[in-house]
């Protein structure tokens, strides 16, 4: 069992110093953030639950995995009991609004709790996470009959839910799906088709599983404009709210994956035995993709959170090993062998892991607070401004953090050396688990396309410039401070902002004439934006840390570490933007230059 301890000190620092908690705490039902003792108690309880319940079955899930048979899918030993304890403690519905039976905690606080649980056991968290997404989608789009039929059991955790988009011939191109829905005289629908890559499509954690399924009705328009959303349960609900007869939906098999072995990834067949599985329409006909996007957008943010969580887990593993592993003496010194943490390149790797993880956390919590403000602030201007920030940052956060997490988790294996390549060490699990984050819920290239076409070109870069105006304020504060440590950070962050402005201006100018060329450098542009966003947050952290040190406030050792981490990010990570900007503006031409046959 690989240990994990929630980084509560850094989490509290980010929440209180960087994540706009002052405004969020004033929102309705945000009392938990206004009360520091209550916030601390929630985080400490989450940490204890993660360490005592979820961590012990994490490696079991990796080794044993989920198992498929004709009777259904069985989860790894310990998962069912962990799920029971999870729902009994109420962790499954902390973000669900109070009016639907949940606890209605702010998204900002829920993001911190989510980080803890995902770090402890990513495979486990898929199930309650998908159920929470489904509740939000049904609450937003379903009629009262459907909501009353399904929401109470989903909110309680007695039933679980899934999202069904992907088909064998329709991966990222959702509009190519072939699953069909036929309306019946009683107002229900019969669903027929196959879906693949369905997380927790079948399992033994709950008595029923409610599938949200995208399908096309006869005569519907082609493409995404003709897609409707349906709720299709594994067992048909009874009038009393229990489970009745089995619906015509089965799991035909599960995938054998690189990672996330504890999470069953299922092939689902609807209507294989007859006229179709019974389903209910959610929202309007042919408006299913809009209803599902309540889940998709939240899921993309959660993938970024998964990337943060696995980076933290990998960093803790590497740090623990580096402190214990004694190997070699220091160059230029006659000494006994030392722990490898004393060696310069091991320290470099650990600092790269640490600083990028801290940058991800700071940006994640800021986005989550912006989501709260966009949804609940009384001032429409604030809501619109924060929503524009969220829309801009979701593809950046998802794309940048998932790619950075691949680097961070791979580096953990490098710190372990040969033992990292041995499965029993556990060093490879975070990398194997996180590798999917750059693929599902929209690949990195899809995030880059979304960022360029919908977040830059569509509004002429207005949302980007509004955000960069905030970054400019931070740069001004760094410069005014006249501290050498802060000026080092200011210099490299300013260069990064200038290059980001130049590269995004170029993309906006050229997209209408050369869209393929612009997209050829799109991932580099997305990464450039992510690194600058992370650098901005690290700069803000450095400002706070130095101010607290000078005023004698807070934990001095922690604050000094925070300042050093920000300086390292500025010196080692921010300089990467020069090469990324060059590729973003000039690399796309060479991507498109070669004929297909020449490859």
Coordinates of C-alpha atoms in Angstrom, one line a residue:
X1 CA 0.0 0.0 0.0
X2 CA 1.5 3.3 -1.0
X3 CA 0.7 6.0 1.6
X4 CA -0.9 9.3 0.9
X5 CA -1.3 12.3 3.2
X6 CA -3.5 15.1 2.1
X7 CA -1.4 18.4 1.7
X8 CA -3.8 20.3 4.0
X9 CA -1.5 23.2 4.7
X10 CA -1.0 24.0 1.0
X11 CA -4.7 23.4 0.3
X12 CA -5.7 25.9 3.0
X13 CA -3.2 28.4 1.8
X14 CA -4.6 28.3 -1.8
X15 CA -8.2 28.4 -0.6
X16 CA -7.7 31.4 1.6
X17 CA -5.1 33.4 -0.2
X18 CA -5.5 32.7 -3.9
X19 CA -9.0 31.4 -4.7
X20 CA -11.2 34.5 -4.3
X21 CA -12.7 33.0 -1.1
X22 CA -13.8 36.4 0.2
X23 CA -16.4 36.8 -2.6
X24 CA -17.4 33.2 -2.7
X25 CA -17.9 33.0 1.1
X26 CA -20.6 35.7 0.8
X27 CA -22.7 33.7 -1.6
X28 CA -25.9 31.9 -0.4
X29 CA -25.2 28.5 1.2
X30 CA -21.4 29.2 1.4
X31 CA -21.2 29.4 5.2
X32 CA -18.7 26.5 5.2
X33 CA -16.1 28.8 3.6
X34 CA -16.9 31.8 5.8
X35 CA -16.2 29.6 8.9
X36 CA -12.6 28.6 8.8
X37 CA -13.0 26.0 11.6
X38 CA -15.8 24.3 9.6
X39 CA -13.7 24.3 6.4
X40 CA -10.8 22.8 8.3
X41 CA -13.0 20.2 9.9
X42 CA -14.4 19.1 6.5
X43 CA -11.0 18.9 4.9
X44 CA -9.6 17.0 7.9
X45 CA -12.5 14.5 7.9
X46 CA -12.0 14.0 4.1
X47 CA -8.3 13.4 4.6
X48 CA -8.9 10.9 7.4
X49 CA -11.5 9.1 5.3
X50 CA -9.2 9.0 2.3
X51 CA -6.3 7.7 4.3
X52 CA -8.2 5.1 6.3
X53 CA -10.8 3.8 3.7
X54 CA -9.8 4.7 0.2
X55 CA -6.0 4.3 0.2
X56 CA -6.0 0.8 1.5
X57 CA -8.1 -0.5 -1.4
X58 CA -6.4 1.6 -4.1
X59 CA -3.5 -0.8 -4.8
X60 CA -6.0 -3.7 -4.4
X61 CA -8.0 -2.2 -7.2
X62 CA -4.9 -1.8 -9.4
X63 CA -3.7 -5.4 -8.8
X64 CA -7.1 -7.2 -8.8
X65 CA -9.1 -5.0 -11.1
X66 CA -12.8 -5.3 -11.9
X67 CA -14.0 -8.7 -13.2
X68 CA -16.6 -9.4 -15.8
X69 CA -18.9 -12.5 -16.2
X70 CA -22.2 -13.2 -17.9
X71 CA -23.9 -12.4 -14.6
X72 CA -22.3 -8.9 -14.4
X73 CA -19.3 -7.0 -13.2
X74 CA -17.7 -7.5 -9.8
X75 CA -15.5 -4.7 -8.4
X76 CA -12.2 -5.3 -6.6
X77 CA -12.2 -6.6 -3.0
X78 CA -13.0 -3.8 -0.6
X79 CA -14.6 -1.4 -3.1
X80 CA -18.2 -2.3 -2.1
X81 CA -17.6 -1.7 1.6
X82 CA -15.7 1.5 0.8
X83 CA -18.7 2.7 -1.3
X84 CA -21.1 1.9 1.6
X85 CA -19.0 3.9 4.0
X86 CA -18.6 6.7 1.5
X87 CA -22.4 7.2 1.0
X88 CA -23.2 6.7 4.7
X89 CA -20.8 9.5 5.5
X90 CA -22.6 11.7 2.9
X91 CA -19.5 12.4 0.8
X92 CA -21.4 11.4 -2.4
X93 CA -23.7 14.4 -2.4
X94 CA -21.8 17.3 -0.9
X95 CA -22.0 19.4 -4.1
X96 CA -25.6 18.5 -5.0
X97 CA -27.9 21.4 -4.4
X98 CA -30.0 21.4 -1.2
X99 CA -33.2 21.6 -3.1
X100 CA -32.5 18.1 -4.6
X101 CA -31.5 16.5 -1.3
X102 CA -27.8 17.2 -1.3
X103 CA -25.6 19.3 1.0
X104 CA -25.0 22.2 -1.4
X105 CA -21.4 22.9 -0.4
X106 CA -19.6 25.4 -2.6
X107 CA -17.8 24.1 -5.7
X108 CA -14.6 25.6 -4.3
X109 CA -14.7 23.5 -1.2
X110 CA -15.9 20.4 -3.1
X111 CA -12.9 20.7 -5.5
X112 CA -10.5 20.5 -2.5
X113 CA -12.4 17.4 -1.1
X114 CA -12.4 15.9 -4.6
X115 CA -8.6 16.3 -4.9
X116 CA -8.1 14.4 -1.6
X117 CA -10.4 11.5 -2.6
X118 CA -9.0 11.2 -6.1
X119 CA -5.4 11.3 -4.9
X120 CA -6.3 8.4 -2.5
X121 CA -8.2 6.2 -5.1
X122 CA -8.9 7.6 -8.6
X123 CA -10.6 4.4 -9.8
X124 CA -13.1 4.5 -7.0
X125 CA -14.0 8.1 -7.5
X126 CA -15.4 7.6 -11.0
X127 CA -18.6 6.0 -9.7
X128 CA -19.8 8.8 -7.3
X129 CA -18.4 11.5 -9.6
X130 CA -20.5 10.3 -12.6
X131 CA -23.6 10.0 -10.4
X132 CA -23.2 13.6 -9.2
X133 CA -22.8 14.7 -12.9
X134 CA -26.0 12.9 -13.8
X135 CA -28.0 14.5 -10.9
X136 CA -27.0 17.9 -12.2
X137 CA -28.0 17.0 -15.8
X138 CA -31.3 15.6 -14.7
X139 CA -32.0 18.5 -12.4
X140 CA -31.3 21.0 -15.2
X141 CA -33.1 19.4 -18.1
X142 CA -35.5 16.6 -17.0
X143 CA -39.2 17.1 -16.4
X144 CA -40.7 16.6 -13.0
X145 CA -41.8 13.0 -13.6
X146 CA -38.3 11.9 -14.5
X147 CA -36.7 13.9 -11.7
X148 CA -39.0 12.4 -9.1
X149 CA -38.5 8.9 -10.5
X150 CA -34.7 9.0 -10.4
X151 CA -33.2 11.8 -8.4
X152 CA -33.9 10.7 -4.8
X153 CA -32.1 7.4 -5.3
X154 CA -29.2 9.0 -7.1
X155 CA -28.7 11.7 -4.5
X156 CA -28.8 9.1 -1.7
X157 CA -26.2 7.0 -3.5
X158 CA -28.5 3.9 -3.5
X159 CA -28.3 4.1 -7.3
X160 CA -25.4 5.1 -9.4
X161 CA -25.3 6.7 -12.9
X162 CA -23.2 6.8 -16.0
X163 CA -22.9 8.9 -19.2
X164 CA -23.1 7.1 -22.5
X165 CA -21.7 9.0 -25.5
X166 CA -19.0 7.0 -27.3
X167 CA -19.8 4.4 -29.9
X168 CA -17.3 2.2 -31.9
X169 CA -17.6 4.4 -35.0
X170 CA -18.2 7.6 -33.1
X171 CA -15.4 8.5 -30.7
X172 CA -14.8 12.3 -30.5
X173 CA -17.3 12.8 -33.4
X174 CA -20.5 12.4 -31.3
X175 CA -22.6 13.4 -34.2
X176 CA -21.8 10.1 -35.9
X177 CA -23.6 8.0 -33.3
X178 CA -26.1 5.4 -34.4
X179 CA -28.0 4.4 -31.2
X180 CA -31.7 4.7 -31.9
X181 CA -34.7 5.7 -29.8
X182 CA -38.3 5.0 -30.9
X183 CA -41.2 6.6 -29.0
X184 CA -43.9 4.3 -27.6
X185 CA -47.6 5.0 -27.0
X186 CA -47.1 5.3 -23.2
X187 CA -44.6 8.1 -23.7
X188 CA -41.5 6.0 -23.0
X189 CA -38.9 5.2 -25.6
X190 CA -37.1 2.0 -26.8
X191 CA -33.4 2.4 -27.0
X192 CA -31.3 0.2 -29.3
X193 CA -27.5 0.4 -29.9
X194 CA -24.1 -0.1 -28.5
X195 CA -21.9 2.2 -26.4
X196 CA -18.3 1.7 -25.5
X197 CA -15.8 3.1 -22.9
X198 CA -18.6 3.5 -20.3
X199 CA -17.1 3.9 -16.8
X200 CA -18.9 1.9 -14.2
X201 CA -21.4 0.8 -16.8
X202 CA -22.0 -2.3 -14.6
X203 CA -20.9 -3.1 -11.1
X204 CA -21.9 -4.4 -7.7
X205 CA -21.8 -1.2 -5.7
X206 CA -25.5 -0.2 -6.0
X207 CA -28.8 -1.9 -6.5
X208 CA -29.5 0.0 -9.7
X209 CA -27.5 1.8 -12.4
X210 CA -29.1 4.7 -14.3
X211 CA -27.6 5.4 -17.7
X212 CA -27.8 8.7 -19.5
X213 CA -27.7 7.7 -23.2
X214 CA -27.4 9.9 -26.3
X215 CA -29.5 8.5 -29.2
X216 CA -31.1 9.6 -32.4
X217 CA -34.9 9.5 -33.1
X218 CA -36.3 8.5 -36.5
X219 CA -36.3 11.5 -38.8
X220 CA -34.0 13.5 -36.6
X221 CA -31.4 15.8 -38.4
X222 CA -28.0 14.4 -39.0
X223 CA -25.0 15.3 -36.9
X224 CA -25.1 16.8 -33.4
X225 CA -28.4 18.7 -34.1
X226 CA -30.4 15.5 -34.2
X227 CA -29.3 13.9 -30.9
X228 CA -31.6 13.4 -27.9
X229 CA -30.8 12.4 -24.3
X230 CA -32.5 9.5 -22.5
X231 CA -32.4 8.0 -19.0
X232 CA -32.2 4.2 -19.2
X233 CA -32.0 2.3 -15.9
X234 CA -30.6 -1.2 -15.5
X235 CA -33.7 -2.1 -13.5
X236 CA -37.0 -0.4 -14.2
X237 CA -38.1 1.6 -11.1
X238 CA -41.3 0.6 -9.4
X239 CA -44.1 2.9 -8.3
X240 CA -42.9 2.6 -4.7
X241 CA -39.4 3.8 -5.8
X242 CA -37.7 0.4 -5.7
X243 CA -36.2 -1.8 -8.4
X244 CA -38.5 -3.9 -10.6
X245 CA -37.8 -6.0 -13.7
X246 CA -34.5 -6.1 -15.5
X247 CA -34.3 -3.7 -18.5
X248 CA -32.9 -4.8 -21.8
X249 CA -29.4 -3.4 -21.2
X250 CA -26.4 -5.5 -20.6
X251 CA -22.6 -5.1 -20.2
X252 CA -21.1 -7.2 -23.0
X253 CA -17.6 -7.0 -21.6
X254 CA -15.0 -4.7 -20.0
X255 CA -11.7 -3.3 -21.3
X256 CA -8.3 -4.4 -20.2
X257 CA -6.6 -1.1 -19.7
X258 CA -3.2 0.4 -19.0
X259 CA -4.5 1.9 -15.7
X260 CA -7.5 2.6 -13.6
X261 CA -8.0 -1.1 -13.2
X262 CA -10.4 -0.8 -10.3
X263 CA -12.9 1.1 -12.5
X264 CA -14.8 -1.1 -14.9
X265 CA -14.8 0.3 -18.5
X266 CA -17.8 -1.3 -20.1
X267 CA -19.3 -2.1 -23.5
X268 CA -23.0 -1.6 -23.1
X269 CA -25.6 -3.1 -25.4
X270 CA -29.1 -1.6 -25.4
X271 CA -32.0 -3.6 -26.8
X272 CA -30.0 -6.7 -27.7
X273 CA -32.8 -9.1 -26.6
X274 CA -35.9 -7.5 -28.1
X275 CA -37.6 -4.3 -29.1
X276 CA -35.3 -2.1 -27.1
X277 CA -34.4 -0.9 -23.6
X278 CA -37.0 1.3 -21.9
X279 CA -36.0 4.9 -21.5
X280 CA -37.3 8.3 -20.7
X281 CA -36.6 11.5 -22.7
X282 CA -34.5 14.1 -20.8
X283 CA -35.3 17.6 -22.0
X284 CA -36.3 18.4 -25.5
X285 CA -36.0 16.2 -28.6
X286 CA -32.8 16.8 -30.6
X287 CA -31.4 18.9 -27.7
X288 CA -29.6 16.1 -26.0
X289 CA -26.1 17.3 -26.5
X290 CA -26.9 20.6 -24.8
X291 CA -28.4 18.7 -21.8
X292 CA -25.4 16.3 -21.7
X293 CA -22.9 19.1 -21.8
X294 CA -23.9 20.0 -18.2
X295 CA -22.0 16.7 -17.5
X296 CA -19.3 17.1 -20.1
X297 CA -18.1 20.6 -19.0
X298 CA -18.1 19.5 -15.4
X299 CA -16.3 16.3 -16.4
X300 CA -13.5 18.3 -18.2
X301 CA -12.8 20.3 -15.0
X302 CA -12.8 17.0 -13.0
X303 CA -10.3 15.5 -15.4
X304 CA -8.0 18.5 -14.6
X305 CA -8.6 17.7 -10.9
X306 CA -7.6 14.1 -11.5
X307 CA -4.4 15.3 -13.1
X308 CA -3.7 17.4 -10.1
X309 CA -4.5 14.6 -7.7
X310 CA -2.3 12.0 -9.5
X311 CA 0.6 14.6 -9.6
X312 CA 0.3 15.1 -5.9
X313 CA 0.3 11.3 -5.3
X314 CA 3.3 10.8 -7.5
X315 CA 5.2 13.6 -5.9
X316 CA 4.6 12.1 -2.4
X317 CA 5.8 8.7 -3.6
X318 CA 8.9 10.1 -5.2
X319 CA 9.7 12.3 -2.2
X320 CA 9.4 9.4 0.2
X321 CA 11.6 7.2 -1.8
X322 CA 14.2 9.9 -2.4
X323 CA 14.5 10.4 1.4
X324 CA 14.9 6.7 2.1
X325 CA 17.1 5.5 -0.8
X326 CA 20.8 5.8 0.0
X327 CA 22.9 5.8 -3.2
X328 CA 26.3 7.4 -4.1
X329 CA 28.3 10.2 -2.5
X330 CA 28.1 13.8 -3.6
X331 CA 30.4 14.9 -6.4
X332 CA 33.4 16.8 -5.1
X333 CA 32.9 15.5 -1.6
X334 CA 34.5 12.7 0.3
X335 CA 31.5 11.4 2.1
X336 CA 29.5 8.3 2.9
X337 CA 26.6 7.4 0.5
X338 CA 23.8 9.9 0.9
X339 CA 20.0 9.7 0.4
X340 CA 19.4 10.5 -3.3
X341 CA 17.4 13.6 -2.3
X342 CA 20.8 15.2 -1.8
X343 CA 21.7 14.7 -5.5
X344 CA 21.1 17.8 -7.7
X345 CA 19.2 16.1 -10.5
X346 CA 16.9 14.3 -8.1
X347 CA 16.2 17.6 -6.4
X348 CA 15.5 19.2 -9.8
X349 CA 12.9 16.5 -10.6
X350 CA 11.3 16.8 -7.2
X351 CA 11.0 20.6 -7.6
X352 CA 9.6 20.2 -11.1
X353 CA 7.0 17.8 -9.7
X354 CA 6.2 20.0 -6.7
X355 CA 6.0 23.4 -8.4
X356 CA 3.8 22.2 -11.3
X357 CA 1.5 20.4 -8.9
X358 CA 1.2 23.6 -6.7
X359 CA 0.5 25.6 -9.9
X360 CA -2.3 23.2 -10.9
X361 CA -3.9 23.3 -7.5
X362 CA -3.9 27.1 -7.4
X363 CA -5.5 27.4 -10.8
X364 CA -8.0 24.6 -10.1
X365 CA -9.3 26.2 -6.9
X366 CA -9.5 29.6 -8.6
X367 CA -11.6 28.2 -11.4
X368 CA -13.8 26.3 -8.9
X369 CA -14.4 29.6 -7.1
X370 CA -15.2 31.3 -10.4
X371 CA -17.8 28.6 -11.1
X372 CA -19.5 29.4 -7.8
X373 CA -19.5 33.1 -8.5
X374 CA -20.8 32.6 -12.1
X375 CA -23.7 30.5 -10.8
X376 CA -24.8 32.4 -7.7
X377 CA -23.5 36.0 -7.5
X378 CA -26.3 38.5 -7.2
X379 CA -24.6 40.9 -9.7
X380 CA -25.2 39.8 -13.3
X381 CA -22.0 41.6 -14.4
X382 CA -19.9 39.5 -12.0
X383 CA -21.7 36.3 -13.1
X384 CA -21.0 37.0 -16.7
X385 CA -17.4 38.0 -16.1
X386 CA -16.6 34.9 -14.0
X387 CA -18.4 32.6 -16.5
X388 CA -16.2 34.0 -19.3
X389 CA -13.2 33.3 -17.2
X390 CA -14.4 29.7 -16.5
X391 CA -15.2 29.1 -20.2
X392 CA -11.7 30.4 -21.2
X393 CA -9.9 28.3 -18.6
X394 CA -11.6 24.9 -18.7
X395 CA -9.9 23.8 -21.9
X396 CA -6.6 25.4 -20.8
X397 CA -6.7 23.7 -17.4
X398 CA -7.8 20.3 -18.7
X399 CA -5.3 20.3 -21.5
X400 CA -2.3 21.7 -19.7
X401 CA -2.7 19.9 -16.4
X402 CA -3.3 16.5 -18.0
X403 CA -0.2 16.8 -20.2
X404 CA 1.9 18.2 -17.2
X405 CA 0.6 15.3 -15.0
X406 CA 2.0 12.8 -17.5
X407 CA 5.4 14.4 -17.2
X408 CA 5.1 14.6 -13.4
X409 CA 4.0 11.0 -12.8
X410 CA 6.6 9.7 -15.3
X411 CA 9.3 11.7 -13.4
X412 CA 8.3 9.8 -10.2
X413 CA 9.3 6.6 -11.9
X414 CA 12.6 8.2 -12.9
X415 CA 13.3 9.2 -9.3
X416 CA 12.8 5.6 -8.3
X417 CA 15.2 4.4 -11.0
X418 CA 15.0 0.7 -11.8
X419 CA 12.6 0.0 -8.9
X420 CA 10.1 2.4 -10.5
X421 CA 9.9 0.1 -13.5
X422 CA 8.9 -2.8 -11.2
X423 CA 5.2 -2.9 -10.6
X424 CA 5.5 -4.0 -7.0
X425 CA 7.0 -0.6 -6.1
X426 CA 3.7 1.1 -6.9
X427 CA 5.6 4.0 -8.6
X428 CA 4.0 3.4 -12.0
X429 CA 0.3 3.4 -10.9
X430 CA -0.2 7.2 -10.9
X431 CA 1.3 7.4 -14.4
X432 CA -0.8 4.5 -15.7
X433 CA -3.9 6.0 -14.0
X434 CA -3.3 9.5 -15.3
X435 CA -2.4 8.8 -18.9
X436 CA -6.1 8.7 -19.9
X437 CA -6.6 12.2 -18.7
X438 CA -5.1 13.7 -21.9
X439 CA -7.5 11.5 -23.9
X440 CA -11.0 11.2 -22.4
X441 CA -13.5 14.0 -22.1
X442 CA -11.9 15.6 -25.2
X443 CA -8.3 15.0 -26.1
X444 CA -5.6 17.7 -25.7
X445 CA -6.0 18.5 -29.4
X446 CA -9.8 18.9 -29.0
X447 CA -9.1 21.2 -26.0
X448 CA -6.8 23.2 -28.2
X449 CA -9.4 23.5 -31.0
X450 CA -12.0 24.6 -28.5
X451 CA -9.6 27.1 -27.0
X452 CA -8.7 28.7 -30.4
X453 CA -12.1 28.5 -32.2
X454 CA -14.5 29.1 -29.3
X455 CA -12.5 31.0 -26.7
X456 CA -10.3 33.2 -28.9
X457 CA -11.6 33.6 -32.4
X458 CA -15.3 33.8 -31.5
X459 CA -15.0 36.9 -29.2
X460 CA -11.8 38.3 -30.8
X461 CA -9.8 37.4 -27.7
X462 CA -12.0 39.6 -25.3
X463 CA -12.1 37.0 -22.5
X464 CA -8.4 36.3 -22.8
X465 CA -7.6 40.0 -22.6
X466 CA -9.8 40.4 -19.6
X467 CA -7.9 37.7 -17.8
X468 CA -4.5 39.0 -18.9
X469 CA -5.5 42.4 -17.4
X470 CA -5.7 40.5 -14.1
X471 CA -2.2 39.1 -14.7
X472 CA -0.9 42.6 -15.5
X473 CA -2.1 43.7 -12.1
X474 CA -0.1 40.9 -10.5
X475 CA 3.0 41.9 -12.6
X476 CA 2.6 45.5 -11.3
X477 CA 2.5 44.3 -7.7
X478 CA 5.6 42.2 -8.2
X479 CA 7.5 45.2 -9.7
X480 CA 6.4 47.7 -7.0
X481 CA 7.6 45.4 -4.3
X482 CA 11.3 45.9 -5.3
X483 CA 12.3 42.5 -3.9
X484 CA 15.0 40.6 -5.8
X485 CA 13.2 37.3 -5.4
X486 CA 9.9 38.7 -6.7
X487 CA 11.7 40.6 -9.5
X488 CA 13.1 37.3 -10.8
X489 CA 9.6 35.9 -11.0
X490 CA 8.2 39.1 -12.5
X491 CA 10.8 39.1 -15.3
X492 CA 10.0 35.6 -16.6
X493 CA 6.2 35.9 -16.1
X494 CA 6.2 39.2 -18.0
X495 CA 8.1 37.5 -20.9
X496 CA 5.6 34.7 -20.9
X497 CA 2.6 37.1 -21.0
X498 CA 4.1 39.1 -23.9
X499 CA 4.7 35.8 -25.8
X500 CA 1.2 34.6 -25.1
X501 CA -0.3 37.9 -26.3
X502 CA 1.7 37.7 -29.5
X503 CA 0.9 34.1 -30.2
X504 CA -2.9 34.5 -29.5
X505 CA -3.0 37.6 -31.6
X506 CA -1.4 35.7 -34.4
X507 CA -3.9 32.8 -34.1
X508 CA -6.9 35.1 -34.1
X509 CA -5.6 37.0 -37.2
X510 CA -4.8 33.8 -39.2
X511 CA -7.5 31.4 -38.2
X512 CA -10.1 32.4 -40.8
X513 CA -7.5 32.1 -43.6
X514 CA -5.4 29.2 -42.4
X515 CA -7.3 27.2 -39.8
X516 CA -5.4 24.0 -40.3
X517 CA -2.0 25.8 -40.0
X518 CA -3.2 27.5 -36.8
X519 CA -4.5 24.3 -35.3
X520 CA -1.2 22.6 -36.2
X521 CA 0.4 24.7 -33.5
X522 CA -2.7 24.7 -31.3
X523 CA -1.5 22.3 -28.6
X524 CA 1.6 24.4 -28.1
X525 CA -0.5 27.5 -27.8
X526 CA -2.7 25.7 -25.2
X527 CA 0.3 24.6 -23.3
X528 CA 1.8 28.1 -23.4
X529 CA -1.4 29.5 -22.0
X530 CA -1.5 26.9 -19.2
X531 CA 2.1 27.5 -18.2
X532 CA 1.5 31.2 -18.0
X533 CA -1.7 30.7 -16.0
X534 CA 0.2 28.5 -13.6
X535 CA 3.0 31.0 -13.4
X536 CA 0.5 33.8 -12.6
X537 CA -0.8 31.8 -9.7
X538 CA 2.7 30.9 -8.4
X539 CA 3.6 34.6 -8.6
X540 CA 0.5 35.5 -6.6
X541 CA 1.5 32.9 -4.0
X542 CA 5.0 34.3 -3.8
X543 CA 3.6 37.8 -3.2
X544 CA 1.4 36.5 -0.3
X545 CA 4.2 34.4 1.1
X546 CA 6.7 37.2 1.2
X547 CA 4.2 39.7 2.7
X548 CA 3.4 37.2 5.4
X549 CA 7.1 36.5 6.1
X550 CA 7.8 40.2 6.4
X551 CA 4.9 40.8 8.7
X552 CA 5.6 37.7 10.8
X553 CA 2.2 36.1 9.9
X554 CA 1.7 32.4 9.4
X555 CA 4.0 29.4 9.3
X556 CA 7.4 30.8 8.3
X557 CA 8.9 27.5 7.0
X558 CA 5.9 26.8 4.9
X559 CA 5.9 30.3 3.4
X560 CA 9.6 30.1 2.6
X561 CA 9.0 26.8 0.8
X562 CA 6.2 28.4 -1.1
X563 CA 8.4 31.3 -2.2
X564 CA 11.2 28.9 -3.3
X565 CA 8.7 26.8 -5.2
X566 CA 7.4 29.9 -7.1
X567 CA 11.0 31.0 -7.9
X568 CA 11.8 27.5 -9.2
X569 CA 8.7 27.5 -11.4
X570 CA 9.7 30.9 -12.8
X571 CA 13.2 29.8 -13.5
X572 CA 12.5 26.2 -14.9
X573 CA 9.0 26.1 -16.2
X574 CA 8.2 29.6 -17.5
X575 CA 11.2 29.7 -19.9
X576 CA 9.5 26.9 -21.8
X577 CA 7.0 29.4 -23.2
X578 CA 9.6 30.8 -25.7
X579 CA 9.8 27.6 -27.6
X580 CA 6.1 26.9 -27.4
X581 CA 5.3 30.4 -28.8
X582 CA 7.7 29.7 -31.7
X583 CA 6.0 26.4 -32.5
X584 CA 2.5 27.9 -32.0
X585 CA 3.1 30.7 -34.6
X586 CA 5.4 28.9 -37.1
X587 CA 5.2 25.1 -36.5
X588 CA 1.7 24.6 -38.0
X589 CA 3.0 25.3 -41.5
X590 CA 5.3 22.3 -41.4
X591 CA 2.6 20.1 -39.9
X592 CA 0.5 20.5 -43.0
X593 CA 3.3 20.6 -45.6
X594 CA 3.8 16.9 -46.2
X595 CA 1.4 15.0 -48.5
X596 CA -0.6 12.1 -46.9
X597 CA 1.2 9.5 -49.1
X598 CA 4.6 10.7 -48.0
X599 CA 4.1 9.7 -44.4

